XYZ file of C-alpha atoms in Angstrom:
499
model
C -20.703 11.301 4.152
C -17.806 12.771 2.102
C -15.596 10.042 0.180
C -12.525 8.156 1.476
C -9.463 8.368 -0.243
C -7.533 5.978 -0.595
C -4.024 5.191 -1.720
C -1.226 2.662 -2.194
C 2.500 3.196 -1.256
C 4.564 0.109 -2.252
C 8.498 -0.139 -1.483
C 10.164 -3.306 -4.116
C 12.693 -5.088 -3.071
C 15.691 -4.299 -5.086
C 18.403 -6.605 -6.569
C 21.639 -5.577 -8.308
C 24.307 -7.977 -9.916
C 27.510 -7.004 -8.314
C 26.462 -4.583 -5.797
C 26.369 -4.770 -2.290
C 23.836 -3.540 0.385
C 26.513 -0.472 1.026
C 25.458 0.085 -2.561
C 21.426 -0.328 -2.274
C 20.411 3.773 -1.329
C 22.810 4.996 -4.276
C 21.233 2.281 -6.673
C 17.656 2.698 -5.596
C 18.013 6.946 -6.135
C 19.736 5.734 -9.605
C 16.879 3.260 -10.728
C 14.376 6.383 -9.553
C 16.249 8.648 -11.789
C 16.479 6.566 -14.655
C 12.449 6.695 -15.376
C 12.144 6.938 -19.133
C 8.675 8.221 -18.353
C 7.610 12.225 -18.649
C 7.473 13.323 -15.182
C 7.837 16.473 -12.751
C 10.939 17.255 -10.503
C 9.819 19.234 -7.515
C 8.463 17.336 -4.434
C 6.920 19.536 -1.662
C 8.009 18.055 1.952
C 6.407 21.344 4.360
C 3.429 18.507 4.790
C 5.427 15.964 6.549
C 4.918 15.618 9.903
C 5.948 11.769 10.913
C 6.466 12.181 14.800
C 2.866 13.473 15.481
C 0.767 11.172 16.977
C -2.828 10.660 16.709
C -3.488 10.299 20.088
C -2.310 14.094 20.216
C 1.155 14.390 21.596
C 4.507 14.585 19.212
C 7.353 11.534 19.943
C 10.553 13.067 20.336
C 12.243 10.954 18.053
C 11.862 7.848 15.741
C 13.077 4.678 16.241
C 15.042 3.513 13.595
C 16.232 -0.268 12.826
C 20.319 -0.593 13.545
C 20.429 -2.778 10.263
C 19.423 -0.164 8.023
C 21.743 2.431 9.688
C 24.833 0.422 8.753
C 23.998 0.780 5.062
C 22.799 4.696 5.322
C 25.142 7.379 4.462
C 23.379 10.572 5.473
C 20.793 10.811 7.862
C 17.197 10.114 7.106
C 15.621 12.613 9.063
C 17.017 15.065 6.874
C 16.260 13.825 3.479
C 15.132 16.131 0.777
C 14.319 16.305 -2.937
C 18.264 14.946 -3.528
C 18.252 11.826 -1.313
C 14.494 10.821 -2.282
C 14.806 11.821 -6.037
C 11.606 12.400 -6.258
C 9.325 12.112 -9.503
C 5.503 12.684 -9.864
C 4.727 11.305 -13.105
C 1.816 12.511 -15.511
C -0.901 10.092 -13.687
C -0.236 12.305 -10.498
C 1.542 9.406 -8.834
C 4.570 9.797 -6.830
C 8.020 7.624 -7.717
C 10.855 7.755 -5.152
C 13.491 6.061 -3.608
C 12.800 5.206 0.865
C 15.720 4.120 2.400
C 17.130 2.104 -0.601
C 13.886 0.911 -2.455
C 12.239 2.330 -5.221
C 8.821 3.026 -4.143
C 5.809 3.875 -5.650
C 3.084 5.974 -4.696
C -0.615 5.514 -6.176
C -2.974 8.723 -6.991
C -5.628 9.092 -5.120
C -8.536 7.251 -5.875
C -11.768 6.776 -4.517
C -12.986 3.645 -5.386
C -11.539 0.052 -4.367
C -11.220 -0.659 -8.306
C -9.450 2.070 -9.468
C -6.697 1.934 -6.645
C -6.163 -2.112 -7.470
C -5.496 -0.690 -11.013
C -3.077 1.999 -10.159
C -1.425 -0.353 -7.877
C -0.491 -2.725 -10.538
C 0.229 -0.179 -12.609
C 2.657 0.544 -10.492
C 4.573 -2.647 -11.233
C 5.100 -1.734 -14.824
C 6.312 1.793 -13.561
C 9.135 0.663 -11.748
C 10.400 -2.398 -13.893
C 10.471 0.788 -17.050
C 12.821 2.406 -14.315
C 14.710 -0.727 -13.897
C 15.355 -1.712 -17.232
C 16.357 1.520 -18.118
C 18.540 1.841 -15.459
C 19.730 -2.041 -16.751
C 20.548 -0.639 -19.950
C 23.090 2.589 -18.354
C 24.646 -0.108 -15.839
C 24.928 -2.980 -17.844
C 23.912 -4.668 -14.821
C 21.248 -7.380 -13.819
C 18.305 -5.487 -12.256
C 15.808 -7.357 -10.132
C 12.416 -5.840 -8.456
C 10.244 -7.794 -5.665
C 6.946 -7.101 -4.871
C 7.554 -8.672 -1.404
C 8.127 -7.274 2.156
C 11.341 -9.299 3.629
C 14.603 -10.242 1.945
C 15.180 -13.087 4.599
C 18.441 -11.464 5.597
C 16.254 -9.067 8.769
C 14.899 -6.138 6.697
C 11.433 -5.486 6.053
C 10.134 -3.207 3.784
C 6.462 -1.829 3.567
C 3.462 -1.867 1.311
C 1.528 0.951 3.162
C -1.885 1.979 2.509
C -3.667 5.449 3.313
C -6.687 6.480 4.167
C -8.212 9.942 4.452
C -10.790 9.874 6.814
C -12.870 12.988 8.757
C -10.911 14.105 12.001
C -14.135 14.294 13.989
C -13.722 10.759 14.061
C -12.248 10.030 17.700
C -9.199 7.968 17.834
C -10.797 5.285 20.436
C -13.639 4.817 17.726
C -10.392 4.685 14.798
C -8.936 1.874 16.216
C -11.815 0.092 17.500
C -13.246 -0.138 14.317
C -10.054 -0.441 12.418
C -7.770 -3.299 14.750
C -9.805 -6.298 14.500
C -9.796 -5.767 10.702
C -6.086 -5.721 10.607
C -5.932 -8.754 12.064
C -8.762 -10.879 10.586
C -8.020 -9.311 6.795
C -4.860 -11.560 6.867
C -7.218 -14.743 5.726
C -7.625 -12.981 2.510
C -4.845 -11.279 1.450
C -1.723 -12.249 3.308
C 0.641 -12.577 0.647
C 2.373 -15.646 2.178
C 6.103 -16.668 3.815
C 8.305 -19.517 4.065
C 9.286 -19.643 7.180
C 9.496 -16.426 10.128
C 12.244 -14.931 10.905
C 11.216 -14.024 14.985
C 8.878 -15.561 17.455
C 7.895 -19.302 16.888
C 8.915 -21.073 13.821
C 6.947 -22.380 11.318
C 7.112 -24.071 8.082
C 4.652 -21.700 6.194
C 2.795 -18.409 7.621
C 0.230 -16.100 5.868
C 2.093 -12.636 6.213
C 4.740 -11.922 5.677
C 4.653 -8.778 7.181
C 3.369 -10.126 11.054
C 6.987 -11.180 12.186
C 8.371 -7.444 11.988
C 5.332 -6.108 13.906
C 5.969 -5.999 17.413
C 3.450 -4.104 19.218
C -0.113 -2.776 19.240
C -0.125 0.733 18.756
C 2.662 3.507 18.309
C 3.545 6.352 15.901
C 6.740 4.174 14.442
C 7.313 2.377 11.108
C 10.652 1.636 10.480
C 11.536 -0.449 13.406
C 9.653 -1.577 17.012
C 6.716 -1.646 14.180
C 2.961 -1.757 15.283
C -0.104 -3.570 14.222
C -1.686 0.209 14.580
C 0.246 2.897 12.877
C -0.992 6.393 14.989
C 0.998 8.479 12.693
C -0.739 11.823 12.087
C 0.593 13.256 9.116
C -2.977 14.111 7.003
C -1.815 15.738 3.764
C -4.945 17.891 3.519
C -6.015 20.501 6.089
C -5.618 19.237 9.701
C -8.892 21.063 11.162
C -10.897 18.372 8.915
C -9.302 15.188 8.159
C -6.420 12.425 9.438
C -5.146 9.893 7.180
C -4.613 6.381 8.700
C -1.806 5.231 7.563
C -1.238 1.289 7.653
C 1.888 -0.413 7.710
C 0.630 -3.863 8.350
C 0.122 -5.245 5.300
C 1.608 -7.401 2.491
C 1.932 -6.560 -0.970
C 0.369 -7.926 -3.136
C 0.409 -9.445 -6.778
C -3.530 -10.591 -6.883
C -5.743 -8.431 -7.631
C -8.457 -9.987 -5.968
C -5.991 -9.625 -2.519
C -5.267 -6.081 -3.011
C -8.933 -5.220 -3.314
C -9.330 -7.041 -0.267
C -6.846 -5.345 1.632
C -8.065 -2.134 0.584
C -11.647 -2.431 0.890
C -12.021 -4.528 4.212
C -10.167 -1.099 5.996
C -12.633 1.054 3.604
C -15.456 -0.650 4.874
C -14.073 -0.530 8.534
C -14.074 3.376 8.470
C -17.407 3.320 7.061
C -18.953 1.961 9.455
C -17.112 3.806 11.926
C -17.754 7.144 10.313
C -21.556 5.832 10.561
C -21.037 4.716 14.762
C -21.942 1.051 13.172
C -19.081 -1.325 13.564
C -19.190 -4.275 15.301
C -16.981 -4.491 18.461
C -14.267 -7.445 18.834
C -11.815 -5.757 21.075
C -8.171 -7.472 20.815
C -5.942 -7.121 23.811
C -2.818 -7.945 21.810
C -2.693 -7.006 18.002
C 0.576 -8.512 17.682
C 0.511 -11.575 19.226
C -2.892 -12.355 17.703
C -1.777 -11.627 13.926
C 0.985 -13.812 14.407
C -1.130 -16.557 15.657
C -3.279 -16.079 12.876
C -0.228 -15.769 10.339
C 0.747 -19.351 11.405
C -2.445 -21.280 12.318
C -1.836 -24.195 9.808
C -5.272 -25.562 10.654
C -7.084 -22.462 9.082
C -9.267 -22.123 12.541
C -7.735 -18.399 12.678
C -8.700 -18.058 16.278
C -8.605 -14.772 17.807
C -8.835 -14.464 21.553
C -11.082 -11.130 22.984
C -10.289 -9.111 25.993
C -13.365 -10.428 27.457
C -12.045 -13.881 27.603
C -14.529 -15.313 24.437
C -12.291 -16.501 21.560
C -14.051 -16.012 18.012
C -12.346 -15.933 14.777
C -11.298 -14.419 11.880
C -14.518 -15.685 10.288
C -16.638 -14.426 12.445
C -15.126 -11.374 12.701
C -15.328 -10.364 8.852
C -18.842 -12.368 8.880
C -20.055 -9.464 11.352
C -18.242 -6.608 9.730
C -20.551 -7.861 6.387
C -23.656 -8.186 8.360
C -23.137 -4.443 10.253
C -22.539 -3.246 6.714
C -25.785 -4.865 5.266
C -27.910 -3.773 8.277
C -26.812 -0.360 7.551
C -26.982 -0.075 3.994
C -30.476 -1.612 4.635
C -31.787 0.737 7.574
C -30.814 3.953 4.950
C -27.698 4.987 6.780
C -26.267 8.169 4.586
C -23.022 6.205 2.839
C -21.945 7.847 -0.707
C -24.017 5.894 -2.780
C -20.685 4.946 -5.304
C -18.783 3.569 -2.157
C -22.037 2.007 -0.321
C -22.776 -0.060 -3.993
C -19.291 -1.080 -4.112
C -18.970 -2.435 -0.765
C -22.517 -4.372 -1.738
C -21.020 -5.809 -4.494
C -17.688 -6.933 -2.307
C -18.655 -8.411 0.116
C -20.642 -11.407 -1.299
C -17.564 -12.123 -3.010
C -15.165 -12.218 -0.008
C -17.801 -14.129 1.460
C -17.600 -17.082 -1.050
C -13.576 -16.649 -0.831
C -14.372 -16.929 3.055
C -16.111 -20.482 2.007
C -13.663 -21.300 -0.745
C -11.344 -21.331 2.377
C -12.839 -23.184 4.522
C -13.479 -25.992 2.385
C -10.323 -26.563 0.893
C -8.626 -23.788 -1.380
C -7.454 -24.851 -3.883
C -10.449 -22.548 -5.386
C -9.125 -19.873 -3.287
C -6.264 -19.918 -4.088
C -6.622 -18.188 -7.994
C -7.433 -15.061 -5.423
C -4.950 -15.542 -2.929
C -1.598 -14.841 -3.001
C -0.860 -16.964 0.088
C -2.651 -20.011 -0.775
C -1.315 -19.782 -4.641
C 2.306 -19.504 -3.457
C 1.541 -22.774 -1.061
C -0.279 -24.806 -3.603
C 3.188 -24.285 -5.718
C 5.575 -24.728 -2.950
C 3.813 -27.659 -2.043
C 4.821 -29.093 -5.335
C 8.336 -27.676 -5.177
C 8.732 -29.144 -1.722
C 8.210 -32.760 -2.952
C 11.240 -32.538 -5.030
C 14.213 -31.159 -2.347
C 16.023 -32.743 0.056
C 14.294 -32.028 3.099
C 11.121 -30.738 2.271
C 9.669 -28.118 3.419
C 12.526 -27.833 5.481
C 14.672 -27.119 2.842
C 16.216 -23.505 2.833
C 16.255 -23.147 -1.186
C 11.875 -22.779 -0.876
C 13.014 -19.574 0.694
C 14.249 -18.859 -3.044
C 11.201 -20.268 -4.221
C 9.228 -17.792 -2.073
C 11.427 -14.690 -3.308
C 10.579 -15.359 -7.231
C 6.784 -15.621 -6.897
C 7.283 -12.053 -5.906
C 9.487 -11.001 -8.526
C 8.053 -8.416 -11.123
C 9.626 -9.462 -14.367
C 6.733 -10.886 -16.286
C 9.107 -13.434 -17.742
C 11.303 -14.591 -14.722
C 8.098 -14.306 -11.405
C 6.664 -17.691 -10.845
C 3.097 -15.511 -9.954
C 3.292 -14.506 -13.535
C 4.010 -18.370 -14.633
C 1.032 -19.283 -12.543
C -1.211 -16.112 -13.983
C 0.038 -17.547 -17.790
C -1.357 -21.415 -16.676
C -4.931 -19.977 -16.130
C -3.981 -20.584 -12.466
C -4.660 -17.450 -10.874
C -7.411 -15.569 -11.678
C -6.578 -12.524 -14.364
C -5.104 -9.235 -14.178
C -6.637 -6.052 -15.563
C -6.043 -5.646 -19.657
C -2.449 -4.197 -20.464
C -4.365 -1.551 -21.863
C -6.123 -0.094 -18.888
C -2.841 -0.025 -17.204
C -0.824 1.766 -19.658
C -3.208 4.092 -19.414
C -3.622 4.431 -15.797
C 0.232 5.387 -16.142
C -0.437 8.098 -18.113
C -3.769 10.010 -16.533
C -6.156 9.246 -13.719
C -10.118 8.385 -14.524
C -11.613 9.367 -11.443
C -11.770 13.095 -10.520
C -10.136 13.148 -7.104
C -7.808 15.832 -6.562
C -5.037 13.359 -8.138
C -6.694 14.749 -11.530
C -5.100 18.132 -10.810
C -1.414 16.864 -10.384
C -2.112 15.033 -13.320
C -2.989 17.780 -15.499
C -0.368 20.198 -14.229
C 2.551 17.384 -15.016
C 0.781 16.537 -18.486
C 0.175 19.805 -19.878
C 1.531 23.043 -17.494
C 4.800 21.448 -16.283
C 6.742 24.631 -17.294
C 5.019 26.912 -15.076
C 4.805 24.477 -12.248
C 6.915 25.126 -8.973
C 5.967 22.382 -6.600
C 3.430 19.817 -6.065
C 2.340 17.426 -2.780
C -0.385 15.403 -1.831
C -2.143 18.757 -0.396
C -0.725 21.791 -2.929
C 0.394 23.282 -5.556
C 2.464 26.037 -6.615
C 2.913 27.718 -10.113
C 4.340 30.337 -11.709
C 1.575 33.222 -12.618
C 1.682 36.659 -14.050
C 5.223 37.402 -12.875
C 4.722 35.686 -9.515
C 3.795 32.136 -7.857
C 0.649 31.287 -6.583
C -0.340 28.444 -4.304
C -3.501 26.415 -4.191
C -4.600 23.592 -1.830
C -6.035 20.645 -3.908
C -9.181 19.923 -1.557
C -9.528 16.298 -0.906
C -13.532 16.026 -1.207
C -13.509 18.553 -4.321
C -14.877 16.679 -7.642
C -12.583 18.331 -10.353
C -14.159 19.247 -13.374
C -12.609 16.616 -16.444
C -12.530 19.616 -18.536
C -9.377 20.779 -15.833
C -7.198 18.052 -18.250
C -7.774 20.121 -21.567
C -7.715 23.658 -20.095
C -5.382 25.536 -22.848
C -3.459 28.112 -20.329
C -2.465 27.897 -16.449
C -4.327 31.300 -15.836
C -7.655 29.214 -17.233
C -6.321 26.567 -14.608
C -5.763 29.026 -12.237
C -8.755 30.650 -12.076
C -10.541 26.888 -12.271
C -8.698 25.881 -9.116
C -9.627 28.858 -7.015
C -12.814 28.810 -7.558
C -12.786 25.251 -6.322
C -10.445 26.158 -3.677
């Protein structure tokens, strides 16, 4: 079984003093471009393909949220190198601005652990961008790690993985659905509030109010539980990437592995025709139930009529996974350890929950943000009915290690600990695993003069008078010695023979 990739794409919410909304694209493309980083100017967009759909037909169009096309100037279908100003720094990661937030794009990694680092190394990416762009503006720059500004808009923390395309669709989402739904108990990030459907003083996601039906190819408005975009970024004969939209972002690092690995482990077992079946009639109505069940029950009613839980529906992805590990089914021994040594954790978290969690909550961005709120609440007029927790809610998320009230908590010993500074300075810098990342990495660290263009799936450089392209394979294992090679026609040569 050939290695899933995986990767992170978060979009921050983006405050600056004295601006407007009018003002948010132009000031997100400035913060991009202010980067004090090294990095690579030359983003290669022939790849992008976001109105095919994985059930095999093309949408005609988009649908696009009215909100945001009040504050757009130019017309997002058409953006290019300009209106994204795109930068792939030297860890291979991607920095860019998507419809007026800076977002960040992980490298590719293979394991669970790696992508929770690159994720939060992400964080310090963008504040470097925002204070620099602080310092030209003489403004007050603010960054959330959050996916609503209470004012209509969501924005995304999407997650990708690349997965073989011999896998049928029907077996995709079978596998994959239930898990989007049920995940939500362990790394919802938390809301005040909802801003559609039935209210509610406190929720789990804050991403399940701006989803509004099952299944579709959309992501910017009419949003689904099931993203069917088919947009792979590696050679279409061989491999999709799901792309999932229906997440939160997350500060904990114990939530983001969570998030990640529950879908990891989904596809495994789908890859292997071992995952459980708990067929969900409607994704969106169900993850909203789930968002706001303030008894912790999480019930989730089946097609079939049964009603189980979210419980019981992680419980039996676990057992499916055991079993299998167990009967010798052919995972990648690196992924098939790591999901062994996962899932006895979420399993205790699954406890921790269920018998109060206040333990679970030093993994749990939800229940951490609650525990504090609760306290907050005691002290305002009204309560938890108060609009200023909404405030409240807004600074857990916000990225300035000073000023977000998740970073207070992490300082009190409250939450459980981040990776060292260290390792993520450095996962700014290069990538540890040898995914095809690695290459980017080493063009934009040492060969940046002779590169052309990069994406996800190629790249070009100048060689021997001309330019030659090579397709970065997505199963390859690069060699580490690709880092130090001391000439592009050494590199050259290298790739092709990999190619």
């Amino acid at each position: 079984m050939n290695r899933i990739l995986l990767g992170a794409e978060t979009e921050y919410g983006l405050f600056v003093e004295g601006r407007s909304p009018e003002d948010q694209v132009e000031d997100a493309k400035a913060l991009v471009r202010s980067y004090p980083g090294e990095c690579f100017l030359g983003w290669d967009y022939r790849d992008e393909t976001p109105r095919s759909d994985l059930r095999g037909f093309e949408v005609g169009q988009l649908s696009v949220d009215p909100n945001d096309q009040k504050f757009e100037r130019e017309d997002a279908s058409s953006w290019d190198s300009e209106s994204r100003a795109d930068r792939v720094l030297p860890n291979g990661a991607r920095l860019y601005n998507d419809h007026g937030h800076p977002e960040y794009a992980t490298p590719e990694c293979w394991s669970v652990g790696e992508l929770v680092r690159h994720d939060l190394a992400g964080e310090w990416a963008v504040q470097r961008a925002a204070r620099a762009f602080e310092a030209q503006t003489e403004r007050r720059v603010r960054l959330y790690k959050n996916n609503t500004d209470y004012h209509g808009a969501s924005y995304g923390a999407h997650e990708n993985y690349l997965a073989p395309r011999s896998l049928a669709f029907e077996e995709l989402y079978a596998a994959v659905s239930p898990i989007l739904v049920a995940r939500t108990v362990l790394c919802g990030a938390g809301k005040v509030g909802s801003e559609s459907g039935k209210a509610c003083d406190y929720q789990l996601s804050q991403r399940a109010d701006f989803l509004t039906t099952s299944c579709s190819v959309d992501t910017l408005y009419r949003r689904p539980v099931f993203n069917t975009r088919d947009e792979p970024h590696a050679d279409p004969i061989h491999w999709i990437r799901l792309h999932v939209i229906a997440g939160d972002a997350n500060l904990s690092p114990a939530a983001i592995a969570a998030r990640f690995g529950l879908v990891k482990l989904a596809l495994m077992l789908a890859i292997a025709g071992r995952a459980p079946k708990f067929p969900i009639s409607d994704l969106p109505h169900t993850l909203n139930g789930v968002s706001r069940d303030a008894t912790h029950r999480f019930e989730i009613p089946l097609e079939s009529g049964r009603t189980t839980s979210a419980y019981e529906v992680l419980l039996g992805y676990f057992a499916a996974f055991e079993q299998a590990a167990t009967a010798g089914e052919e995972f990648c021994d690196e992924d098939a350890n790591e999901m062994l040594a996962l899932i006895p954790t979420w399993k205790k978290d699954l406890e921790s929950l269920q018998e109060g969690f206040e333990r679970f909550a030093a993994r749990s961005d939800w229940a951490a943000k609650k525990l504090l709120l609760d306290q907050v609440a005691t002290d305002l007029p009204g309560g938890w009915k108060s609009r200023d927790l909404q405030s409240y809610d807004l600074e857990f998320h916000n990225i300035d290690p000073d000023e977000g009230l998740y970073f207070a908590l992490l300082e009190m010993g409250a939450v459980d600990p981040r990776p060292a500074p260290a390792e993520l300075e450095e996962r700014l810098t290069r990538v540890l695993e040898p995914t095809r990342a690695a290459v980017r990495s080493a063009l934009v660290r040492n060969h940046k003069e002779n590169l052309v263009s990069v994406n996800w799936r190629r790249v070009a450089l100048r060689h021997e008078g001309g330019i030659v392209e090579l397709e970065i394979a997505p199963e390859r294992v690069y060699p580490q010695e690709l880092d130090g090679l001391p000439d592009v026609g050494t590199l050259v040569a290298q790739l092709s023979e990999e190619s």
